[in-house]
Coordinates of C-alpha atoms and ligand atoms in Angstrom, one line a residue:
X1 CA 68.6 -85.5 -96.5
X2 CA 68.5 -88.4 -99.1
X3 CA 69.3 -87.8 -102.7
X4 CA 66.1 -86.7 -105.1
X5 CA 64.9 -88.0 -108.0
X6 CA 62.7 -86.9 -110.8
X7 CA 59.7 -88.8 -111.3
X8 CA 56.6 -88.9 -113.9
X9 CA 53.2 -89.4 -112.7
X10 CA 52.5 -92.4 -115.3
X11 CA 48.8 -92.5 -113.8
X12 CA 46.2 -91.2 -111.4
X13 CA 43.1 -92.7 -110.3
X14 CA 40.6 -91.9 -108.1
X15 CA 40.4 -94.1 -105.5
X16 CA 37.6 -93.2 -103.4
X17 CA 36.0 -89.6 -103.4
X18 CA 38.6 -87.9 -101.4
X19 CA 41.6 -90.2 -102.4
X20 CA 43.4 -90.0 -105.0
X21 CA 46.7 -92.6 -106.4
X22 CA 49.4 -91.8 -108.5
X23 CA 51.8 -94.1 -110.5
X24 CA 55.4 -92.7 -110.4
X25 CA 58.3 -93.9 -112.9
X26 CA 61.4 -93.0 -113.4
X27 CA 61.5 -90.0 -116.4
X28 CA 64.6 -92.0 -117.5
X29 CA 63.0 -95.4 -117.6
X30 CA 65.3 -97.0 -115.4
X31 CA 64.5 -98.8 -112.2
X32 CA 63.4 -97.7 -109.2
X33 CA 65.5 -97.8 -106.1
X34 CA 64.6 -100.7 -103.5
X35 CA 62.6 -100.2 -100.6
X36 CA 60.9 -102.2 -97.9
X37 CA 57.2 -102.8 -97.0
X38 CA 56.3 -99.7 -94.4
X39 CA 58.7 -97.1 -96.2
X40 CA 57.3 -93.4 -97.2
X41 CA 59.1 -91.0 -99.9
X42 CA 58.7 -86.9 -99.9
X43 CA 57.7 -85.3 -102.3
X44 CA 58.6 -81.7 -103.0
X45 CA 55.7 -79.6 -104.4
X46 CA 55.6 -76.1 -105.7
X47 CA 53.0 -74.7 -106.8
X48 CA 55.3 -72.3 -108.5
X49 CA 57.0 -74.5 -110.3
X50 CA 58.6 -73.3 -113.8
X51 CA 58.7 -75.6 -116.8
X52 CA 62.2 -77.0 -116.1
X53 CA 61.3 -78.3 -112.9
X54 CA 62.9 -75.7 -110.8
X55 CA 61.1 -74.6 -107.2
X56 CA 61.4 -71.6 -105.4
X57 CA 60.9 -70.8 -101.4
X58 CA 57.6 -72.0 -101.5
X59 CA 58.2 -75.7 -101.9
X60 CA 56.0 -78.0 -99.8
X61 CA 57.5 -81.4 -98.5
X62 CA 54.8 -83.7 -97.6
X63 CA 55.6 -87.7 -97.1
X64 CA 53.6 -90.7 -98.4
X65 CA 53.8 -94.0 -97.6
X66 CA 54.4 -96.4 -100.5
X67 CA 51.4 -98.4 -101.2
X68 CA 52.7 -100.5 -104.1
X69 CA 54.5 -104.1 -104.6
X70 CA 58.3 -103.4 -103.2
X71 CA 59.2 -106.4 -105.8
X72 CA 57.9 -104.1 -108.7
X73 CA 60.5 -101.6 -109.1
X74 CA 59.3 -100.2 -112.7
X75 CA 57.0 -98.1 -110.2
X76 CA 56.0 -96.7 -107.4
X77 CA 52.8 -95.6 -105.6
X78 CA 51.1 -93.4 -103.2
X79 CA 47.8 -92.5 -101.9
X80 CA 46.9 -89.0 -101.3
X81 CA 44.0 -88.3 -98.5
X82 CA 42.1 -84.6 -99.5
X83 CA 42.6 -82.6 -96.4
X84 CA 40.2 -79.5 -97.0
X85 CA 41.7 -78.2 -93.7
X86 CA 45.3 -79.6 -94.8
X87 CA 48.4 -77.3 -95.1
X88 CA 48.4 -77.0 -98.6
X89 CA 50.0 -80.4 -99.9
X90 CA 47.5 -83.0 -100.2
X91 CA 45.3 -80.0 -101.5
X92 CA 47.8 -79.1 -104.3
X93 CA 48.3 -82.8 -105.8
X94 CA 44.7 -83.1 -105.5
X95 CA 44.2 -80.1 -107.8
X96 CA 47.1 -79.8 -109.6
X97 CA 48.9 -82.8 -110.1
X98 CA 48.1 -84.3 -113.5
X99 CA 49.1 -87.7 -115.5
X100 CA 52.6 -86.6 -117.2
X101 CA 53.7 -84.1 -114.7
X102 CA 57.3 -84.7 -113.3
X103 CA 57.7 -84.4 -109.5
X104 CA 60.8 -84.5 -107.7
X105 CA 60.4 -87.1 -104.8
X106 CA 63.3 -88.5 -102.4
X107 CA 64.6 -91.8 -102.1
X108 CA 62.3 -94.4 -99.8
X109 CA 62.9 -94.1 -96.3
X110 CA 61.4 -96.2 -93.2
X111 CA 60.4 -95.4 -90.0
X112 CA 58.1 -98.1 -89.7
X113 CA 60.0 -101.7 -90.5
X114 CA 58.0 -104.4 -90.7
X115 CA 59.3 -107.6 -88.4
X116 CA 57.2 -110.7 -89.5
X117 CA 56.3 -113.0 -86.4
X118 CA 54.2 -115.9 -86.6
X119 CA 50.8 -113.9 -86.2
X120 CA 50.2 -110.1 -87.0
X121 CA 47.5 -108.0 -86.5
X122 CA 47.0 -104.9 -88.5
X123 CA 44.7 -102.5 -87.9
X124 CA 44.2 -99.5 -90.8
X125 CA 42.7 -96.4 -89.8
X126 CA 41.8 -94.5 -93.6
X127 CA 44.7 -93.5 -95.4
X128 CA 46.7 -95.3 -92.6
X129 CA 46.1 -98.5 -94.9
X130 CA 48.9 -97.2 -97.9
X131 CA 51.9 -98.6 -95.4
X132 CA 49.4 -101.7 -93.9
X133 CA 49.4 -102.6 -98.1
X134 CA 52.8 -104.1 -98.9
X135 CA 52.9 -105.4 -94.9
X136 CA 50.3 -107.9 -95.8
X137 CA 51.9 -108.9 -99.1
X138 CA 55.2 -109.6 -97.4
X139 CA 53.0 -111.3 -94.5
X140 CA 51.1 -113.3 -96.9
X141 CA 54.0 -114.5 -98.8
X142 CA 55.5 -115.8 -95.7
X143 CA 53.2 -117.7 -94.2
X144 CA 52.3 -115.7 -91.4
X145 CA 49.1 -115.8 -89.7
X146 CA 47.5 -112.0 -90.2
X147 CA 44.3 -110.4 -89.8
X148 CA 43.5 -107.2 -91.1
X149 CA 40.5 -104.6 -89.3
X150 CA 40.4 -101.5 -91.7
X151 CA 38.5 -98.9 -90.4
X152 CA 37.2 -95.6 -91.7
X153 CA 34.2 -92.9 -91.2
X154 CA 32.0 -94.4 -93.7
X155 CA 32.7 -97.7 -95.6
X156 CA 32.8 -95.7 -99.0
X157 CA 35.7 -94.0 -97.9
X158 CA 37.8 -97.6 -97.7
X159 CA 40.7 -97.7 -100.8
X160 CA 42.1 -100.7 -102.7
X161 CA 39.0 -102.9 -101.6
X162 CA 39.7 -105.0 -104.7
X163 CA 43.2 -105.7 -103.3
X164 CA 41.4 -106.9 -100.5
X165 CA 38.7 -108.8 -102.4
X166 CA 38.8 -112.6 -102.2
X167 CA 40.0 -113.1 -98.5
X168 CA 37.8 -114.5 -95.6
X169 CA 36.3 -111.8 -93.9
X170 CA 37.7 -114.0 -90.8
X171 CA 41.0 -112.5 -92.1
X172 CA 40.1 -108.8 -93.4
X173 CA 37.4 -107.2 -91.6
X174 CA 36.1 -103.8 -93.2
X175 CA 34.3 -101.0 -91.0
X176 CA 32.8 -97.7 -91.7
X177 CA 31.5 -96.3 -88.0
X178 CA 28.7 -95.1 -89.7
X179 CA 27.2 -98.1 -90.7
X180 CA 29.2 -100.5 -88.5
X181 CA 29.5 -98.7 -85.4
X182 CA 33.0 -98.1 -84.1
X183 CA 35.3 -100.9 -83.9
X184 CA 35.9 -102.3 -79.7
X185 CA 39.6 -102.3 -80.0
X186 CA 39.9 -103.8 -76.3
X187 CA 37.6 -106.8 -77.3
X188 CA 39.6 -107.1 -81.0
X189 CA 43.0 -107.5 -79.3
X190 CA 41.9 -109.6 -76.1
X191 CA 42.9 -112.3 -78.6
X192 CA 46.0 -111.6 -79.2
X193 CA 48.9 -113.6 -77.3
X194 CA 53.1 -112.8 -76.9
X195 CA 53.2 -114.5 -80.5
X196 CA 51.3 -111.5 -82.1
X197 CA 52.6 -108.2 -83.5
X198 CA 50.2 -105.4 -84.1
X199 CA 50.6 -102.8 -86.7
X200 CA 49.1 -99.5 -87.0
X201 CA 48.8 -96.6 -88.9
X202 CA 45.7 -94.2 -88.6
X203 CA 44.1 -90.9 -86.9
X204 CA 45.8 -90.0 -84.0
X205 CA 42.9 -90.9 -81.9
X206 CA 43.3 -94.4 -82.9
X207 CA 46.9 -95.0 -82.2
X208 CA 46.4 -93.4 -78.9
X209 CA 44.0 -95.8 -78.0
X210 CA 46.1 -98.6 -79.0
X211 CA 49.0 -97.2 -77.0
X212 CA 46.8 -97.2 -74.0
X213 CA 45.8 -100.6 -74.2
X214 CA 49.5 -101.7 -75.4
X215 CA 50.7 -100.1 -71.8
X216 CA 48.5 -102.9 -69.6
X217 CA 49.7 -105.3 -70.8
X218 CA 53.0 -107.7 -72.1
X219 CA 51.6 -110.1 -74.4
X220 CA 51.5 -108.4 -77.6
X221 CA 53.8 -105.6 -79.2
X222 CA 52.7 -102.8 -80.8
X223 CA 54.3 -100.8 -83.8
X224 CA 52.6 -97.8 -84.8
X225 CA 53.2 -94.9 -87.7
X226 CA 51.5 -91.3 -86.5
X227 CA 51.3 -88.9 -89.4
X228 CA 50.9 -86.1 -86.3
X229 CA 51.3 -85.8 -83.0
X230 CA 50.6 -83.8 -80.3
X231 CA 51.6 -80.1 -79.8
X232 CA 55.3 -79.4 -79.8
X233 CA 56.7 -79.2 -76.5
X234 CA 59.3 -76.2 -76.9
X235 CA 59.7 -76.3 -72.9
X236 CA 62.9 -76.5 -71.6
X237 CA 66.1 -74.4 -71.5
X238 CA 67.7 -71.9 -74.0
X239 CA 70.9 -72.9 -76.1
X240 CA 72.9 -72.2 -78.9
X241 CA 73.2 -73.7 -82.2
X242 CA 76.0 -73.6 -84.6
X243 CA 75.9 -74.0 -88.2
X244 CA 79.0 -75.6 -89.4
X245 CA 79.2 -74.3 -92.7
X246 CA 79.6 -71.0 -91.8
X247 CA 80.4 -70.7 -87.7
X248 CA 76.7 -68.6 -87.3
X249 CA 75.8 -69.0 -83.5
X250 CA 71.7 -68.6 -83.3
X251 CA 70.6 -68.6 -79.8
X252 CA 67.3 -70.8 -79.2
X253 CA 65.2 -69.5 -76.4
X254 CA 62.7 -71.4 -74.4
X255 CA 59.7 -72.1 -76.1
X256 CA 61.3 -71.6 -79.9
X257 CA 62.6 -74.4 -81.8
X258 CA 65.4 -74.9 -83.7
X259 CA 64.0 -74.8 -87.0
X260 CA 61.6 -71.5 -86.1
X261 CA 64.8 -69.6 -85.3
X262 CA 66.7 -70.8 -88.4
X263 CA 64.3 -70.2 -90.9
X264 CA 63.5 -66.9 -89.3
X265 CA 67.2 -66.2 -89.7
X266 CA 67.2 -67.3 -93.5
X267 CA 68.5 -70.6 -92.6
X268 CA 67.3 -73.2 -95.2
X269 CA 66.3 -76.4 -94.0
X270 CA 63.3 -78.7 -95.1
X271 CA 60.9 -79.8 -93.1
X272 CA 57.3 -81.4 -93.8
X273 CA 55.4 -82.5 -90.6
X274 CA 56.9 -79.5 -88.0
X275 CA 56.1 -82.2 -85.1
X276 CA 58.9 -85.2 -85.6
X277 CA 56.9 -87.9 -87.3
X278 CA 58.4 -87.3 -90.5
X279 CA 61.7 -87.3 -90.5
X280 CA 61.9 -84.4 -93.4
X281 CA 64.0 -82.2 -91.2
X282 CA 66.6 -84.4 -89.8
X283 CA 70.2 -83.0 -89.4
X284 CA 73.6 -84.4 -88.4
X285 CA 75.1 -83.5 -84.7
X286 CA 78.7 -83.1 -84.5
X287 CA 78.9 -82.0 -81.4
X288 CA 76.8 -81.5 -78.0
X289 CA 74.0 -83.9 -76.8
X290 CA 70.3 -83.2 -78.4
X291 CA 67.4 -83.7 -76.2
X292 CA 65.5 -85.5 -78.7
X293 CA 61.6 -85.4 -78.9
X294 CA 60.7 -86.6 -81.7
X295 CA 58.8 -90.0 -82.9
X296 CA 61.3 -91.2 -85.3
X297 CA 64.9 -92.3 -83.4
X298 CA 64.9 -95.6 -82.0
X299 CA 66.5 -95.7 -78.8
X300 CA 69.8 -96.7 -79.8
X301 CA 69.9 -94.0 -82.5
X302 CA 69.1 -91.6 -79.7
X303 CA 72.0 -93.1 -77.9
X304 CA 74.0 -92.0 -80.5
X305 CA 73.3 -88.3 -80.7
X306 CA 74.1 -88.4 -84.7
X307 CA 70.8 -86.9 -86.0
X308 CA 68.3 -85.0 -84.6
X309 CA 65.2 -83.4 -85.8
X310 CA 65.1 -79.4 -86.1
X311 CA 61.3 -79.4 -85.8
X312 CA 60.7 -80.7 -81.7
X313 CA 64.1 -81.5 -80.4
X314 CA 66.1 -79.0 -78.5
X315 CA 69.7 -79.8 -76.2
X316 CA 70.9 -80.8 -73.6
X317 CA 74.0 -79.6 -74.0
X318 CA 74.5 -75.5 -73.4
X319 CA 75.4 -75.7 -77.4
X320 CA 75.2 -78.0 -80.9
X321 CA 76.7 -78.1 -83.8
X322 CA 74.8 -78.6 -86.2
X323 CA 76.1 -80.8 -89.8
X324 CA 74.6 -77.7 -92.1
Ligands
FES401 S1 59.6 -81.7 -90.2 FE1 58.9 -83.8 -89.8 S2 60.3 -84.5 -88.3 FE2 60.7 -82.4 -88.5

């Protein structure tokens, strides 16, 4: 788990009528730790919260892509999507979260690098455009060719249009299915050639889709963010797990996970997305081989066996220790 820091919400804004942005900075008024275009930080939110900061068992850890300018360190920002049906977070910030409060927030982390190539292709699915934001500055400040195709329900749901304002509509295309229809993704990336990266972050529909199409072919490379996936697979065999700290052996049967029997057991360990697209619940192995099924590990990392995530992946191995 990375270190956590207190911030202050220096602003909030509503950006469209179910988004809302806050400004972080540090309460100290120091700088703000580096990070790189396609990097999210957690925020821990308790609707309990006392006075001094201090949470209880009810804390919420919910991720959010940083939507600012990684060059300005003074502050950070993120974009919050109301999710009526939600599990609570986006609900809370929405409703509770006011200018001056102090949140405690982790340090950036990126599952989603950006790799500039001579000609990108980023296609924004609603609040899938926060990550897409600093991507384009990074893009447009070297050189590369990029086209943006940022899609929503309705056009009035679309954020940080005046970010966008001012480029040829060649280059950023904006569509609300309503009044645009729905985008022909086969037709948008028949143009693309081996030269072209496409990045995504959206609805799960979308990024299925663009997995699809990425499959039939080799010219193009995709490189996607999910904030979901599909249902956890708990399939597979029973094992053991081992918590270091104290020797306790929990036996995980088929169809549990990891992290249902440890928190059943009292077992603390924090976890946001509870289907491995976050990264929130990842854990040092120190020993036995995790069969990871998450959305996060690159294959090499996977190779490793160093981390694995609590939420989807299970073993191998008849037992793991785990680094807790
Ligand atoms: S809680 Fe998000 S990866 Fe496990």
């Amino acid at each position: 788990m990375t270190n956590q820091l207190e911030l202050r919400v220096a602003a909030r804004e509503q950006l469209t009528e179910d988004i809302v942005g806050l400004t972080l900075e540090s309460v100290t008024g120091g700088l703000l730790p580096e990070w790189q275009p396609g990097a999210h930080i957690e925020l821990s939110l308790n609707p309990c919260v006392d006075a001094g900061g201090n949470g209880g068992d009810n804390t919420l850890i919910r991720h959010y892509s940083l939507c600012s300018d990684p060059a300005n360190r003074q502050y950070w920002q993120i974009a919050v999507l109301k999710e009526e049906n939600g599990r609570g977070g986006s609900l809370f910030i929405h409703n509770a979260v006011r200018e001056g409060d102090v949140v405690r927030v982790s340090e950036p982390r990126n599952n989603f690098p950006f790799v500039p190539r001579r000609k990108c292709l980023f296609i924004a699915g609603g609040i899938g455009i926060t990550p897409i934001l600093p991507m384009i500055r990074q893009a447009e400040a070297e050189g590369v060719d990029w086209r943006l195709v940022y899609l929503a329900r309705e056009r009035s749901r679309l954020a940080f249009l005046e970010q966008l304002a001012g480029h040829d509509p060649e280059r950023v295309r904006l569509n609300g299915d309503k009044e645009d229809g729905f985008i022909d993704l086969p037709a948008l990336l028949s143009g693309c050639d081996a030269h072209t990266s496409v990045y995504s972050c959206g609805p799960q529909r979308l990024l299925d889709s663009l997995e699809d199409l990425a499959a039939k072919q080799s010219e193009w490379s995709l490189h996607i963010e999910r904030f979901s996936a599909g249902p956890v697979d708990a399939s597979g065999g029973a094992f053991d797990v081992v918590i270091n700290s104290t020797g306790q052996r929990y036996h995980i049967p088929e169809g549990q996970s990891i992290l249902n029997v440890l928190r059943e057991a009292g077992v603390k360990v924090p976890t946001s997305c509870g289907n491995g697209v976050c990264g929130t619940c990842e854990t040092g192995v120190l020993a036995g081989v995790p069969d990871h099924r998450d959305s996060i590990l690159s294959p090499e990392e996977r190779e490793e066996n160093a981390y694995m995530m609590l939420c989807v992946s299970r073993a191998l191995s008849p037992e793991i220790v785990l680094d807790l």
